[in-house]
Amino acid sequence: MTIRIHPLQYNLMRIRQFRWMIHLAAWILLAFLILSGCGRSGSIREITVVYTNDLHGHILSERVRDWSNKTGGYAIFAGWLKGVRRENSEKKIPTLLLDAGDIFTGTVEGSITRGKAIVRLMNRAGYEAMTLGNHEFDFGFYSLQELAKSANFPFLGANVRRKKTNRLLSFSSPYIVKKYDGLTVGIIGVTTAEVPSITLARNVGQVIFLDPISTVKTYQKLLKQEGVDLLIVLSHLGLEEDKKLARAVPEIDLIIGGHSHDLLVKPMRVGDRDTLICQAGSYGRFAGRIDLEVDPERDEIADYRAKIFTNRQYSIPADLDTNQLLEDIKNEVGDKYSRVIGLAIEDINDASDAESPLGDLITDAIRDRSGADAAFQNPYGIRSDLLEGDITRRDIFKILPFDDTIITMKLSGRNIRELLEQSLTLRKGLLQISGLRVTYDMDRPEGERVLEVEVDGDPLEDEIDYTIATNGFLAGGGDFFQSFLEGTDRRDTGILLRQVVTDYISSHTPIYLRSDSDLRWVGGS
């Protein structure tokens, strides 16, 4: 038997099936959107944080070891920044520009102007805050106070206090709060508590540094009461200390770090809430950008994308206004630091955790000038490599930017041995030495690694006093090398270390690498 269906009936059935399929698809789409959103609220806010750290005055284009071309300098950075701001402006996304400290010490332009040239550039760039680095104190309290007055943005230092009052510095703030459309951002600034031990004592006598972790905990609670959705810590603590901070204060959303000069191509995620840690190398060679999607209802970062900008010459168009300001700064400094004083046949490199050719050269210069039995130089006081080609006074300034003078003293063989043992912990790098030959074994326990020490070919005698020479920083027990404080017959020569090295290179040019047979630190067992 054949069943016939009326055309109208058939159409109604098809329409019902079609409606059912639409409802099913809608429910599937809704479920997908809910699941893919991972519980996000509908109030997601976007913000871009651009960050820099440890510029150390490197604002001009310069050569870098192992780079095929020069850095772009501050004008290229400013050109890139302008592009980021333009892109975000079109999308109505705010851009927050921050710096994690140590902005000026390291070059002629930074140090001769005591940071004011760098602050002029930062004012033009539109920074909204920076945290105090340890080298911001290199010219003392009152110089830093004047520098802060010249800035159009706040200096942050939540854990930095005036010694005689235990109050916050009058020219810095513990934190700032920035409000955007539907998004409140809190930014706390902290500085390493090691400043008194890693900076010349005379420069930090006016201030004390509190524990950064307990300080951040205090201000985090305060900012929570102010309704902050995104908590940023602008840190000059170093990467390892930033990790400790993230674990200790999980309420922090983002740490912009400095001090250790680490280049983090991707943010690190640390702690119970995956606090993001960012850092962009040093010397203006890189800058960081992190685009955040923030959920204000949950006070958390819902998503992020991060990029590192590499500042290479000619990589993008330079900002013309910044270029003109750089020319003005160069004219103010003058050209006396461009004078050639020698020639390097090849690169004379620096290293912090090993003996370096440059460290050998510097300590040889100290011993040659002082006539001492031995000479010492802290590795972190050597700030750049000596590259192949003409050597100028500007190059020497970048290598030795601190106004340290040469100090001589009598030090016992026992004290010298203590210094060498402490150095082999590598906590502050390996001391660069001249006049000594040290055989050591890193497989032995700390304090027992020195096997043999020779002074000009003779065994070191614990009870004999030797004449040693070093820079003023180490002579004062800097970098925790307290045994230097045991020295007697101390004499400040008044001669700048930088000038001693300049004179030595001028009289020994051309400069070239020594052979391995001249090693002062010799691994053994």
Coordinates of C-alpha atoms in Angstrom, one line a residue:
M1 CA 0.0 0.0 0.0
T2 CA 1.3 3.4 -0.8
I3 CA 1.1 6.2 1.8
R4 CA 0.7 9.7 0.3
I5 CA 1.7 12.8 2.3
H6 CA 0.1 16.1 1.5
P7 CA 2.7 18.7 0.4
L8 CA 1.6 21.1 3.2
Q9 CA 2.1 18.4 5.9
Y10 CA 5.5 17.6 4.5
N11 CA 6.6 21.2 4.7
L12 CA 5.4 21.6 8.3
M13 CA 7.5 18.5 9.3
R14 CA 10.6 19.9 7.6
I15 CA 10.1 23.3 9.3
R16 CA 9.8 21.6 12.7
Q17 CA 13.0 19.6 12.1
F18 CA 14.8 22.8 11.0
R19 CA 13.7 24.6 14.1
W20 CA 14.9 21.8 16.3
M21 CA 18.3 21.8 14.6
I22 CA 18.6 25.6 15.1
H23 CA 17.8 25.2 18.8
L24 CA 20.3 22.4 19.2
A25 CA 23.1 24.4 17.4
A26 CA 22.4 27.4 19.6
W27 CA 22.7 25.3 22.8
I28 CA 25.9 23.7 21.5
L29 CA 27.3 27.2 20.7
L30 CA 26.4 28.6 24.1
A31 CA 28.0 25.6 25.8
F32 CA 31.2 26.1 23.7
L33 CA 31.3 29.8 24.5
I34 CA 31.0 29.2 28.3
L35 CA 33.6 26.5 28.3
S36 CA 36.1 28.4 26.1
G37 CA 35.7 31.5 28.2
C38 CA 36.8 29.5 31.2
G39 CA 34.4 31.3 33.5
R40 CA 35.5 34.8 32.4
S41 CA 33.2 37.7 33.2
G42 CA 32.1 40.0 30.4
S43 CA 34.1 42.9 31.8
I44 CA 37.6 42.0 30.5
R45 CA 39.8 45.1 30.2
E46 CA 43.0 45.4 28.1
I47 CA 46.2 47.2 28.9
T48 CA 49.7 47.2 27.6
V49 CA 52.7 47.5 29.9
V50 CA 55.9 48.6 28.2
Y51 CA 59.0 48.2 30.5
T52 CA 62.7 48.9 30.7
N53 CA 65.4 48.3 33.3
D54 CA 69.1 48.9 33.9
L55 CA 69.6 51.4 31.2
H56 CA 72.8 52.6 32.9
G57 CA 73.0 55.6 30.7
H58 CA 73.4 53.7 27.4
I59 CA 71.4 56.2 25.2
L60 CA 73.7 56.4 22.2
S61 CA 74.2 53.8 19.4
E62 CA 77.1 51.6 20.3
R63 CA 78.9 48.3 19.4
V64 CA 78.1 45.2 21.4
R65 CA 80.1 42.0 21.6
D66 CA 78.7 39.3 19.2
W67 CA 76.2 41.7 17.5
S68 CA 76.5 42.2 13.8
N69 CA 75.5 45.8 14.0
K70 CA 75.3 48.5 16.6
T71 CA 72.4 49.2 19.0
G72 CA 69.9 51.7 17.9
G73 CA 70.2 54.0 21.0
Y74 CA 67.3 55.9 22.6
A75 CA 65.9 57.4 19.4
I76 CA 65.2 53.9 18.0
F77 CA 63.5 52.9 21.2
A78 CA 61.4 56.1 21.2
G79 CA 60.4 55.3 17.6
W80 CA 59.3 51.8 18.5
L81 CA 57.4 53.1 21.6
K82 CA 55.6 55.7 19.4
G83 CA 54.4 52.8 17.2
V84 CA 53.1 50.8 20.2
R85 CA 51.2 53.8 21.5
R86 CA 49.8 54.6 18.0
E87 CA 48.6 51.0 17.6
N88 CA 47.0 51.0 21.1
S89 CA 45.4 54.4 20.6
E90 CA 43.5 53.1 17.6
K91 CA 42.2 50.2 19.6
K92 CA 41.5 52.4 22.7
I93 CA 43.9 50.3 24.8
P94 CA 46.0 52.2 27.4
T95 CA 49.8 52.0 27.4
L96 CA 51.6 52.0 30.7
L97 CA 55.4 52.8 30.5
L98 CA 57.5 51.7 33.5
D99 CA 61.2 51.4 34.4
A100 CA 62.8 49.2 37.1
G101 CA 65.7 51.4 38.0
D102 CA 69.5 52.0 37.5
I103 CA 68.9 54.6 34.8
F104 CA 72.1 56.6 34.5
T105 CA 75.4 55.3 36.0
G106 CA 77.5 53.6 33.2
T107 CA 78.3 56.2 30.5
V108 CA 79.7 59.7 30.1
E109 CA 76.2 61.0 29.3
G110 CA 74.6 59.4 32.3
S111 CA 77.2 60.1 34.9
I112 CA 78.5 63.5 33.9
T113 CA 75.0 64.9 34.0
R114 CA 74.2 62.9 37.2
G115 CA 71.2 61.4 35.5
K116 CA 69.6 64.6 34.3
A117 CA 70.2 63.8 30.7
I118 CA 68.5 60.4 31.1
V119 CA 65.5 61.9 32.9
R120 CA 65.0 64.4 30.1
L121 CA 64.8 61.5 27.7
M122 CA 62.4 59.7 30.0
N123 CA 60.2 62.8 30.4
R124 CA 59.9 63.0 26.6
A125 CA 59.1 59.3 26.3
G126 CA 56.3 59.7 28.8
Y127 CA 57.3 57.3 31.7
E128 CA 54.6 57.0 34.4
A129 CA 56.9 55.6 37.1
M130 CA 60.3 54.2 37.9
T131 CA 61.6 52.4 41.0
L132 CA 64.8 53.4 42.7
G133 CA 67.8 51.2 41.7
N134 CA 70.9 50.9 43.8
H135 CA 72.9 53.1 41.4
E136 CA 70.5 56.0 41.7
F137 CA 72.4 56.6 45.0
D138 CA 75.8 56.8 43.3
F139 CA 76.1 60.6 43.8
G140 CA 74.5 60.7 47.2
F141 CA 71.1 61.5 48.7
Y142 CA 70.9 65.2 47.8
S143 CA 71.9 64.6 44.2
L144 CA 69.1 62.0 43.9
Q145 CA 66.7 64.5 45.5
E146 CA 67.5 67.0 42.8
L147 CA 67.2 64.4 40.0
A148 CA 63.7 63.4 41.3
K149 CA 62.7 67.1 41.1
S150 CA 63.5 67.2 37.4
A151 CA 61.3 64.1 36.6
N152 CA 57.7 64.4 35.3
F153 CA 57.0 61.0 36.8
P154 CA 57.3 59.6 40.3
F155 CA 60.3 57.7 41.7
L156 CA 59.0 54.7 43.8
G157 CA 60.7 53.4 46.9
A158 CA 58.3 51.7 49.3
N159 CA 61.1 50.2 51.4
V160 CA 63.5 53.1 51.3
R161 CA 63.5 55.4 54.4
R162 CA 65.3 58.4 55.8
K163 CA 67.6 57.1 58.5
K164 CA 67.1 59.8 61.0
T165 CA 63.3 59.9 60.8
N166 CA 62.5 56.3 59.6
R167 CA 60.0 58.0 57.2
L168 CA 59.6 57.6 53.5
L169 CA 61.8 59.8 51.3
S170 CA 60.2 63.2 50.6
F171 CA 61.0 62.9 46.9
S172 CA 59.7 59.3 46.3
S173 CA 56.4 57.5 46.8
P174 CA 55.8 53.9 47.9
Y175 CA 53.2 53.3 45.2
I176 CA 50.9 54.9 42.7
V177 CA 47.4 54.1 41.5
K178 CA 46.4 54.5 37.8
K179 CA 42.7 54.4 36.8
Y180 CA 41.6 53.6 33.3
D181 CA 38.1 52.8 32.0
G182 CA 36.9 50.1 34.3
L183 CA 40.4 49.1 35.5
T184 CA 42.4 50.2 38.5
V185 CA 46.1 49.5 38.5
G186 CA 48.3 49.7 41.6
I187 CA 52.1 49.9 41.2
I188 CA 54.5 49.4 44.2
G189 CA 58.2 50.1 43.9
V190 CA 60.9 48.3 45.9
T191 CA 64.7 48.3 46.0
T192 CA 67.2 45.7 47.0
A193 CA 68.1 45.8 50.7
E194 CA 71.7 45.1 49.8
V195 CA 72.3 48.7 48.7
P196 CA 74.5 49.7 51.7
S197 CA 76.8 46.7 50.9
I198 CA 77.0 47.2 47.1
T199 CA 77.3 51.0 47.0
L200 CA 79.9 53.3 48.4
A201 CA 79.0 53.8 52.1
R202 CA 79.2 57.6 51.9
N203 CA 76.5 57.7 49.3
V204 CA 73.8 55.9 51.3
G205 CA 74.5 57.2 54.8
Q206 CA 71.2 59.1 54.8
V207 CA 68.9 56.2 54.1
I208 CA 68.0 52.7 55.3
F209 CA 66.4 49.9 53.3
L210 CA 63.6 47.7 54.8
D211 CA 62.8 44.1 53.9
P212 CA 61.1 44.2 50.5
I213 CA 58.8 41.2 51.0
S214 CA 57.3 42.5 54.3
T215 CA 57.0 46.0 52.7
V216 CA 55.1 44.7 49.7
K217 CA 52.8 42.7 51.9
T218 CA 51.9 45.8 53.8
Y219 CA 51.2 47.9 50.8
Q220 CA 49.4 45.1 49.0
K221 CA 46.8 45.1 51.8
L222 CA 46.4 48.8 51.5
L223 CA 45.9 48.7 47.7
K224 CA 43.4 46.0 48.0
Q225 CA 41.3 48.3 50.2
E226 CA 41.6 50.9 47.4
G227 CA 40.0 48.5 45.0
V228 CA 43.0 47.7 42.8
D229 CA 42.2 45.2 40.0
L230 CA 45.8 44.7 38.8
L231 CA 48.8 44.7 41.2
I232 CA 52.2 45.4 39.7
V233 CA 55.5 45.4 41.6
L234 CA 58.3 47.5 40.0
S235 CA 61.3 45.7 41.5
H236 CA 65.0 46.4 41.6
L237 CA 65.7 43.2 43.5
G238 CA 67.1 40.8 40.9
L239 CA 65.5 37.7 39.4
E240 CA 66.1 35.3 42.3
E241 CA 64.6 37.7 44.8
D242 CA 61.7 38.4 42.5
K243 CA 60.9 34.7 42.6
K244 CA 60.9 34.7 46.4
L245 CA 58.7 37.8 46.3
A246 CA 56.2 36.1 44.0
R247 CA 55.9 33.1 46.2
A248 CA 55.6 35.1 49.4
V249 CA 53.0 37.5 48.1
P250 CA 50.8 35.6 45.6
E251 CA 48.4 38.6 45.3
I252 CA 51.0 40.2 43.0
D253 CA 49.8 39.9 39.4
L254 CA 53.0 41.1 37.6
I255 CA 56.6 41.9 38.6
I256 CA 58.6 44.1 36.3
G257 CA 62.2 43.4 37.5
G258 CA 65.7 44.7 37.3
H259 CA 69.1 44.7 38.9
S260 CA 70.2 41.2 37.7
H261 CA 70.2 42.2 34.0
D262 CA 68.3 39.1 32.9
L263 CA 66.7 38.9 29.5
L264 CA 63.4 37.0 29.9
V265 CA 62.1 36.4 26.4
K266 CA 59.0 34.9 27.9
P267 CA 57.5 35.9 31.3
M268 CA 58.2 33.5 34.1
R269 CA 55.2 32.2 36.0
V270 CA 55.9 31.7 39.7
G271 CA 53.9 31.0 42.9
D272 CA 50.4 29.8 43.7
R273 CA 48.7 32.3 41.4
D274 CA 51.3 32.2 38.6
T275 CA 52.6 35.7 39.2
L276 CA 54.2 36.9 35.9
I277 CA 57.8 38.1 36.2
C278 CA 59.3 40.1 33.3
Q279 CA 62.8 41.6 32.8
A280 CA 64.4 43.1 29.7
G281 CA 68.1 42.7 29.9
S282 CA 70.2 45.9 30.3
Y283 CA 71.9 48.8 28.6
G284 CA 69.0 49.8 26.4
R285 CA 69.5 46.8 24.1
F286 CA 66.0 45.5 24.7
A287 CA 62.6 46.7 25.9
G288 CA 59.6 44.6 26.9
R289 CA 55.9 44.7 26.0
I290 CA 53.2 42.7 27.7
D291 CA 49.6 42.9 26.5
L292 CA 47.3 42.0 29.4
E293 CA 43.6 41.0 29.5
V294 CA 42.5 41.7 33.0
D295 CA 39.3 40.5 34.7
P296 CA 38.4 43.2 37.2
E297 CA 35.6 41.1 38.8
R298 CA 38.1 38.4 39.6
D299 CA 41.1 40.7 40.1
E300 CA 43.3 38.5 37.9
I301 CA 45.0 38.3 34.5
A302 CA 42.8 36.4 32.2
D303 CA 45.3 36.2 29.3
Y304 CA 48.5 37.9 28.1
R305 CA 50.9 38.1 25.2
A306 CA 54.5 39.2 25.6
K307 CA 57.2 40.4 23.2
I308 CA 60.8 41.6 23.5
F309 CA 61.9 44.5 21.3
T310 CA 65.6 44.2 20.2
N311 CA 67.0 47.7 19.8
R312 CA 69.2 47.5 16.7
Q313 CA 70.5 50.3 14.5
Y314 CA 68.3 51.1 11.5
S315 CA 65.8 48.4 12.5
I316 CA 63.0 51.0 12.5
P317 CA 62.8 54.7 11.9
A318 CA 64.2 56.8 14.8
D319 CA 62.1 59.3 16.6
L320 CA 63.3 62.7 15.2
D321 CA 62.6 64.8 18.4
T322 CA 64.5 62.3 20.5
N323 CA 67.3 62.3 18.0
Q324 CA 67.6 66.1 18.4
L325 CA 67.6 65.8 22.2
L326 CA 70.4 63.3 22.0
E327 CA 72.4 65.7 19.8
D328 CA 71.9 68.4 22.4
I329 CA 73.1 66.1 25.2
K330 CA 76.2 65.1 23.2
N331 CA 77.0 68.8 22.6
E332 CA 76.7 69.5 26.4
V333 CA 79.0 66.7 27.3
G334 CA 81.6 67.7 24.7
D335 CA 84.1 65.7 22.7
K336 CA 87.0 65.2 25.1
Y337 CA 85.9 61.7 25.8
S338 CA 86.2 60.8 22.1
R339 CA 90.0 61.1 22.2
V340 CA 91.8 57.9 21.2
I341 CA 94.2 56.6 23.8
G342 CA 95.1 53.2 22.4
L343 CA 94.4 50.2 20.2
A344 CA 92.9 46.8 20.9
I345 CA 94.1 44.1 18.5
E346 CA 91.2 41.9 19.5
D347 CA 88.2 41.9 21.9
I348 CA 89.3 42.0 25.5
N349 CA 86.3 40.5 27.3
D350 CA 84.9 40.7 30.8
A351 CA 83.4 37.9 32.8
S352 CA 81.8 38.0 36.3
D353 CA 82.2 34.3 37.5
A354 CA 85.6 33.6 36.0
E355 CA 89.0 35.2 35.4
S356 CA 88.7 37.5 32.5
P357 CA 91.3 39.1 30.1
L358 CA 89.8 42.6 31.0
G359 CA 90.0 41.9 34.7
D360 CA 93.6 40.9 34.3
L361 CA 94.4 44.1 32.4
I362 CA 92.7 46.3 35.1
T363 CA 94.4 44.6 38.0
D364 CA 97.8 44.7 36.2
A365 CA 97.3 48.4 35.8
I366 CA 96.5 48.9 39.5
R367 CA 99.6 46.9 40.6
D368 CA 101.8 48.6 38.0
R369 CA 100.8 52.1 39.3
S370 CA 100.8 51.3 43.0
G371 CA 103.8 49.0 43.2
A372 CA 101.8 46.6 45.4
D373 CA 102.5 42.9 45.8
A374 CA 98.9 42.1 44.7
A375 CA 95.9 43.9 43.3
F376 CA 92.2 43.2 43.5
Q377 CA 89.1 44.3 41.4
N378 CA 85.5 43.4 42.0
P379 CA 84.1 41.8 38.8
Y380 CA 80.7 43.7 39.0
G381 CA 82.7 46.9 38.9
I382 CA 83.7 46.2 35.3
R383 CA 80.7 47.2 33.3
S384 CA 81.6 46.6 29.6
D385 CA 84.0 44.8 27.3
L386 CA 87.0 46.4 25.5
L387 CA 86.2 45.8 21.9
E388 CA 88.7 45.5 19.0
G389 CA 89.8 48.7 17.4
D390 CA 90.6 52.2 18.6
I391 CA 90.1 52.7 22.3
T392 CA 88.7 56.1 23.5
R393 CA 88.3 57.7 26.9
R394 CA 84.6 57.1 26.4
D395 CA 85.2 53.3 26.1
I396 CA 87.2 53.3 29.4
F397 CA 84.4 55.3 31.1
K398 CA 81.9 52.6 30.1
I399 CA 84.1 49.9 31.5
L400 CA 84.8 51.8 34.8
P401 CA 82.1 54.4 35.3
F402 CA 82.5 54.7 39.1
D403 CA 84.6 57.5 40.6
D404 CA 86.7 55.0 42.6
T405 CA 90.3 55.9 43.6
I406 CA 93.1 53.4 44.3
I407 CA 93.6 52.5 47.9
T408 CA 96.8 50.7 49.2
M409 CA 97.1 48.9 52.5
K410 CA 98.9 46.2 54.4
L411 CA 97.0 42.9 54.6
S412 CA 98.0 39.6 56.2
G413 CA 98.4 36.5 54.2
R414 CA 95.6 35.0 56.3
N415 CA 93.2 37.9 55.3
I416 CA 94.2 37.4 51.6
R417 CA 93.4 33.7 51.8
E418 CA 90.0 34.6 53.4
L419 CA 89.2 36.9 50.5
L420 CA 90.1 34.2 48.0
E421 CA 88.0 31.6 49.7
Q422 CA 85.0 34.0 49.9
S423 CA 85.5 34.8 46.2
L424 CA 85.3 31.1 45.3
T425 CA 81.7 31.0 46.6
L426 CA 80.9 33.2 43.5
R427 CA 78.2 35.0 45.4
K428 CA 79.6 38.3 44.2
G429 CA 81.5 36.8 41.3
L430 CA 85.2 36.0 41.1
L431 CA 87.6 38.6 42.3
Q432 CA 90.0 39.7 39.5
I433 CA 93.6 39.6 40.7
S434 CA 97.2 40.4 39.8
G435 CA 100.4 39.3 41.5
L436 CA 98.8 36.1 42.8
R437 CA 98.4 32.6 41.4
V438 CA 95.7 30.6 43.1
T439 CA 95.2 26.9 42.7
Y440 CA 91.7 25.8 43.7
D441 CA 89.2 22.9 43.6
M442 CA 85.5 23.8 43.3
D443 CA 84.5 20.3 44.3
R444 CA 85.6 20.9 47.8
P445 CA 83.3 22.5 50.5
E446 CA 83.1 26.3 50.7
G447 CA 85.9 27.7 52.8
E448 CA 88.2 24.8 51.8
R449 CA 88.6 25.4 48.1
V450 CA 91.9 27.2 48.0
L451 CA 94.7 24.6 47.6
E452 CA 97.7 26.9 47.1
V453 CA 98.5 30.6 46.7
E454 CA 101.7 32.1 45.3
V455 CA 102.7 35.7 45.6
D456 CA 105.1 36.6 42.8
G457 CA 106.1 32.9 42.6
D458 CA 106.6 32.4 46.4
P459 CA 104.1 30.6 48.7
L460 CA 101.7 32.9 50.6
E461 CA 102.5 33.1 54.3
D462 CA 99.6 33.6 56.6
E463 CA 101.6 35.7 59.2
I464 CA 103.3 38.0 56.7
D465 CA 101.8 41.4 55.8
Y466 CA 101.6 42.1 52.1
T467 CA 101.0 45.4 50.4
I468 CA 97.9 45.2 48.3
A469 CA 96.0 47.7 46.2
T470 CA 92.4 47.9 45.2
N471 CA 89.6 50.3 44.5
G472 CA 87.8 52.4 47.2
F473 CA 84.7 50.3 47.0
L474 CA 86.4 47.0 47.9
A475 CA 88.7 48.7 50.4
G476 CA 85.5 49.7 52.3
G477 CA 84.3 46.1 52.5
G478 CA 82.0 46.4 49.5
D479 CA 80.2 43.3 48.1
F480 CA 80.6 41.8 51.6
F481 CA 84.4 41.4 51.3
Q482 CA 84.9 42.4 54.9
S483 CA 88.5 41.2 55.2
F484 CA 89.6 44.3 53.4
L485 CA 88.6 46.2 56.5
E486 CA 91.4 44.4 58.4
G487 CA 94.0 46.3 56.4
T488 CA 96.5 48.6 58.1
D489 CA 98.6 51.5 56.8
R490 CA 95.7 52.4 54.5
R491 CA 96.4 55.2 52.0
D492 CA 94.1 56.7 49.5
T493 CA 96.2 57.6 46.4
G494 CA 93.6 60.0 45.2
I495 CA 94.1 58.6 41.7
L496 CA 91.0 57.5 39.9
L497 CA 91.0 53.8 38.8
R498 CA 89.7 54.9 35.4
Q499 CA 92.7 57.2 35.0
V500 CA 95.1 54.5 36.1
V501 CA 93.7 52.1 33.4
T502 CA 93.7 54.9 30.8
D503 CA 97.4 55.6 31.4
Y504 CA 98.3 51.9 31.4
I505 CA 96.6 51.3 28.1
S506 CA 98.3 54.4 26.6
S507 CA 101.7 53.1 27.6
H508 CA 101.1 49.4 26.7
T509 CA 99.2 49.8 23.4
P510 CA 98.5 47.8 21.3
I511 CA 96.5 45.6 23.7
Y512 CA 96.0 41.9 23.0
L513 CA 95.0 38.7 24.8
R514 CA 97.5 37.0 27.1
S515 CA 98.2 33.2 26.8
D516 CA 96.6 30.6 29.0
S517 CA 100.0 30.2 30.8
D518 CA 99.4 33.6 32.4
L519 CA 96.2 32.4 34.3
R520 CA 96.0 33.6 37.9
W521 CA 93.1 31.3 38.9
V522 CA 94.0 27.7 38.2
G523 CA 91.5 24.9 38.7
G524 CA 93.1 21.8 40.2
S525 CA 92.4 18.8 42.5

